[in-house]
PDB file of C-alpha atoms in Angstrom:
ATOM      1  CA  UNK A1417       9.935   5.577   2.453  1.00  0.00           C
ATOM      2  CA  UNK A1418       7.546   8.863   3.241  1.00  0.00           C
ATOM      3  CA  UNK A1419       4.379   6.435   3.447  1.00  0.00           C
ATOM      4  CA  UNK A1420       6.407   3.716   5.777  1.00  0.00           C
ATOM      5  CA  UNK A1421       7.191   6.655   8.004  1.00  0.00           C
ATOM      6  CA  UNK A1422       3.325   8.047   8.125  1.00  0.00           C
ATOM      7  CA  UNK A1423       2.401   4.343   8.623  1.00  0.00           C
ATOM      8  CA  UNK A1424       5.328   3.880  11.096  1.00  0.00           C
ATOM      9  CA  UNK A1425       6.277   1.309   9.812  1.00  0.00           C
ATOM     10  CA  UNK A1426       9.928   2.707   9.318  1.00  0.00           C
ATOM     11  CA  UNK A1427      11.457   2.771  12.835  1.00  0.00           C
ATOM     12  CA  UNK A1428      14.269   0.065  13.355  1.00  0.00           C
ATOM     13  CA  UNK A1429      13.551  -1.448  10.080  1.00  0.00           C
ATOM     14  CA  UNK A1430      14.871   1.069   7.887  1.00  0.00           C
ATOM     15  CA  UNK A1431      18.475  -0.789   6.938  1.00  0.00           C
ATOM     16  CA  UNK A1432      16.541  -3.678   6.358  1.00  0.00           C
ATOM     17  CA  UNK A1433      13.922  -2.093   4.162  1.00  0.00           C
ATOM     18  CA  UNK A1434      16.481  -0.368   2.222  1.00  0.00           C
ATOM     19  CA  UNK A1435      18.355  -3.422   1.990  1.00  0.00           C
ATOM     20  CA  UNK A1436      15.570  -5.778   0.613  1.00  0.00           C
ATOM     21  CA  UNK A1437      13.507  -3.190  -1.696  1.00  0.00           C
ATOM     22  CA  UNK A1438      16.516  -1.263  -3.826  1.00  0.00           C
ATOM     23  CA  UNK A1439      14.774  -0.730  -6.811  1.00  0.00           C
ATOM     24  CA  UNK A1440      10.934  -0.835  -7.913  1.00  0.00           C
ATOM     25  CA  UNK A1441      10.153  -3.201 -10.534  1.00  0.00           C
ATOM     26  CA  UNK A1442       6.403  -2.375 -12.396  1.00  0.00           C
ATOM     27  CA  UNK A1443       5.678  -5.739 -14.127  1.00  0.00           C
ATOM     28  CA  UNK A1444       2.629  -6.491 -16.465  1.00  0.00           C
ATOM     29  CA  UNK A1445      -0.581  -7.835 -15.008  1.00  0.00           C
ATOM     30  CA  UNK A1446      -0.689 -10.345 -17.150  1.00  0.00           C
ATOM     31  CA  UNK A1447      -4.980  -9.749 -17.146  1.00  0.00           C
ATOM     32  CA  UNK A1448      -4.979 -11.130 -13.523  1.00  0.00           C
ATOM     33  CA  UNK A1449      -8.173 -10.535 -12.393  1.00  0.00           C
ATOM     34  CA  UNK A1450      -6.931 -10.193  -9.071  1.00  0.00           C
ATOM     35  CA  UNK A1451      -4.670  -7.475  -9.222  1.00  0.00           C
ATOM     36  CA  UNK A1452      -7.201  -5.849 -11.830  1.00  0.00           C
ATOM     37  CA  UNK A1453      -9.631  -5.945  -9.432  1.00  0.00           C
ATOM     38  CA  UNK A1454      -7.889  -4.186  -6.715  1.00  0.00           C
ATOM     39  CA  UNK A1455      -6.715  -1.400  -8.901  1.00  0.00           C
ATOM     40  CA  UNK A1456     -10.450  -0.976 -10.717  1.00  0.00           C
ATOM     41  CA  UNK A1457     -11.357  -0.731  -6.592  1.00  0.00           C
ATOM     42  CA  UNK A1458      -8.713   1.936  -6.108  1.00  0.00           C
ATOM     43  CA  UNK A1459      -9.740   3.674  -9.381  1.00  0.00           C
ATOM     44  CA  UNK A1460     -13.753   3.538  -8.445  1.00  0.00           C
ATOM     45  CA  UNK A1461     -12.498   5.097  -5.011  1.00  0.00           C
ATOM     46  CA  UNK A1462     -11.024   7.654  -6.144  1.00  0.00           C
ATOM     47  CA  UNK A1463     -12.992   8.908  -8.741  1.00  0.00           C
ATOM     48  CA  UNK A1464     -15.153  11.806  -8.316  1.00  0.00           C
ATOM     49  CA  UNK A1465     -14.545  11.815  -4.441  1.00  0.00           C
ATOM     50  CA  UNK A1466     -11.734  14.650  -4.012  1.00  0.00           C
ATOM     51  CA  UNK A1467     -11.673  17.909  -4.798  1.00  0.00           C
ATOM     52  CA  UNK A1468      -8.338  18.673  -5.913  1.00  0.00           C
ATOM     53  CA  UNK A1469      -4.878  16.439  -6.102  1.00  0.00           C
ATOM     54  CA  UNK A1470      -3.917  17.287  -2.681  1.00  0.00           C
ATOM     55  CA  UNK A1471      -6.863  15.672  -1.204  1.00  0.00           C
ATOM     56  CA  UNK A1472      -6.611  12.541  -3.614  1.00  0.00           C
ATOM     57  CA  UNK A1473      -2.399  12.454  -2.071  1.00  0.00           C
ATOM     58  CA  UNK A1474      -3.717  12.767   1.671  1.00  0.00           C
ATOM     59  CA  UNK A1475      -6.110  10.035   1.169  1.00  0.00           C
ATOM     60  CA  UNK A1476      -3.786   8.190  -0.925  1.00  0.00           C
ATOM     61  CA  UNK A1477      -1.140   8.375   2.079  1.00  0.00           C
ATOM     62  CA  UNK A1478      -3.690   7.870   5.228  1.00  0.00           C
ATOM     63  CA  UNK A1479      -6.376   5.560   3.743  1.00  0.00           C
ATOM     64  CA  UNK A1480      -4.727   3.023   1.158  1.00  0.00           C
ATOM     65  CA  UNK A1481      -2.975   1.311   3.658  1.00  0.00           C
ATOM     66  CA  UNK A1482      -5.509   0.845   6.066  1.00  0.00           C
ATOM     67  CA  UNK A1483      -8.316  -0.629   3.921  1.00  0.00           C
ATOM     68  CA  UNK A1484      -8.978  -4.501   3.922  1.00  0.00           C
ATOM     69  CA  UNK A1485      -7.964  -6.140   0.658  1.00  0.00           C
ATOM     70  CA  UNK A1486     -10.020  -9.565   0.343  1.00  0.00           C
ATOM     71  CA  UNK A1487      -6.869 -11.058  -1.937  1.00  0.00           C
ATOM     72  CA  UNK A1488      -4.952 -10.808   1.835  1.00  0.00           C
ATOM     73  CA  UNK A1489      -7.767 -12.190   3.393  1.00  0.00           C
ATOM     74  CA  UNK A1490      -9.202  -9.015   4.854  1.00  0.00           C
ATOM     75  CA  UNK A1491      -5.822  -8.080   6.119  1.00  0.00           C
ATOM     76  CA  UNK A1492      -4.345  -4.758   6.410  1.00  0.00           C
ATOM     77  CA  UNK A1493      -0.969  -3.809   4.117  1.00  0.00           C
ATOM     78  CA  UNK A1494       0.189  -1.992   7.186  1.00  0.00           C
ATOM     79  CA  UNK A1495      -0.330  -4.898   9.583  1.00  0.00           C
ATOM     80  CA  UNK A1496       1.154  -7.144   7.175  1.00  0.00           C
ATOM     81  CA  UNK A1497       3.986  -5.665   6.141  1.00  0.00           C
ATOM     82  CA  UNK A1498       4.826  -4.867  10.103  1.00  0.00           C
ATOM     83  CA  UNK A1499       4.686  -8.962  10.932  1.00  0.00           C
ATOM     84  CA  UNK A1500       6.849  -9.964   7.869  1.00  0.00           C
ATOM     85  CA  UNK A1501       9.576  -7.658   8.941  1.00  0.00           C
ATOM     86  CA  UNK A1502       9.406  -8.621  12.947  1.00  0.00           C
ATOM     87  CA  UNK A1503      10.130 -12.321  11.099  1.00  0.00           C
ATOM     88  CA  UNK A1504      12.748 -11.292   9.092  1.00  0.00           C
ATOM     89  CA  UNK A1505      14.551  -8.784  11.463  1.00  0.00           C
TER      90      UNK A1505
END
């Protein structure tokens, strides 16, 4: 919920969001090379560029969100996640 409210995502949405996404499932990849391939990008970002855990956290919470992901196209999560809510709610 902290990163929807940095994103501001949040807002009028929260009952909804709460309502939809109790619980957080982790599932196995299954070796799909698309969700390997985002995390090995995630990984490659993050290694040796921050100083301390702190820094990785800040960038974690400001810049994950906002970086183009080819598997959506080139789309933003944020901007995404923002339309699929104004449909549902």
């Amino acid at each position: 919920m902290d990163q929807l409210k940095s994103d501001n995502i949040l807002g009028n949405h929260e009952a909804l969001i709460r309502g939809l996404y109790k619980e957080i499932s982790l599932v196995s990849t299954d070796n799909d090379r698309k969700t390997l391939g985002v995390i090995n990008n995630i990984i490659s970002i993050y290694q040796g560029h921050f100083e301390d855990l702190e820094s990785a956290r800040r960038h974690a919470s400001e810049g994950v969100n906002k970086m183009p992901w080819q598997s959506m196209k080139y789309a933003y999560s944020k901007d995404i996640m923002l339309k699929a809510l104004n449909l549902i709610g």
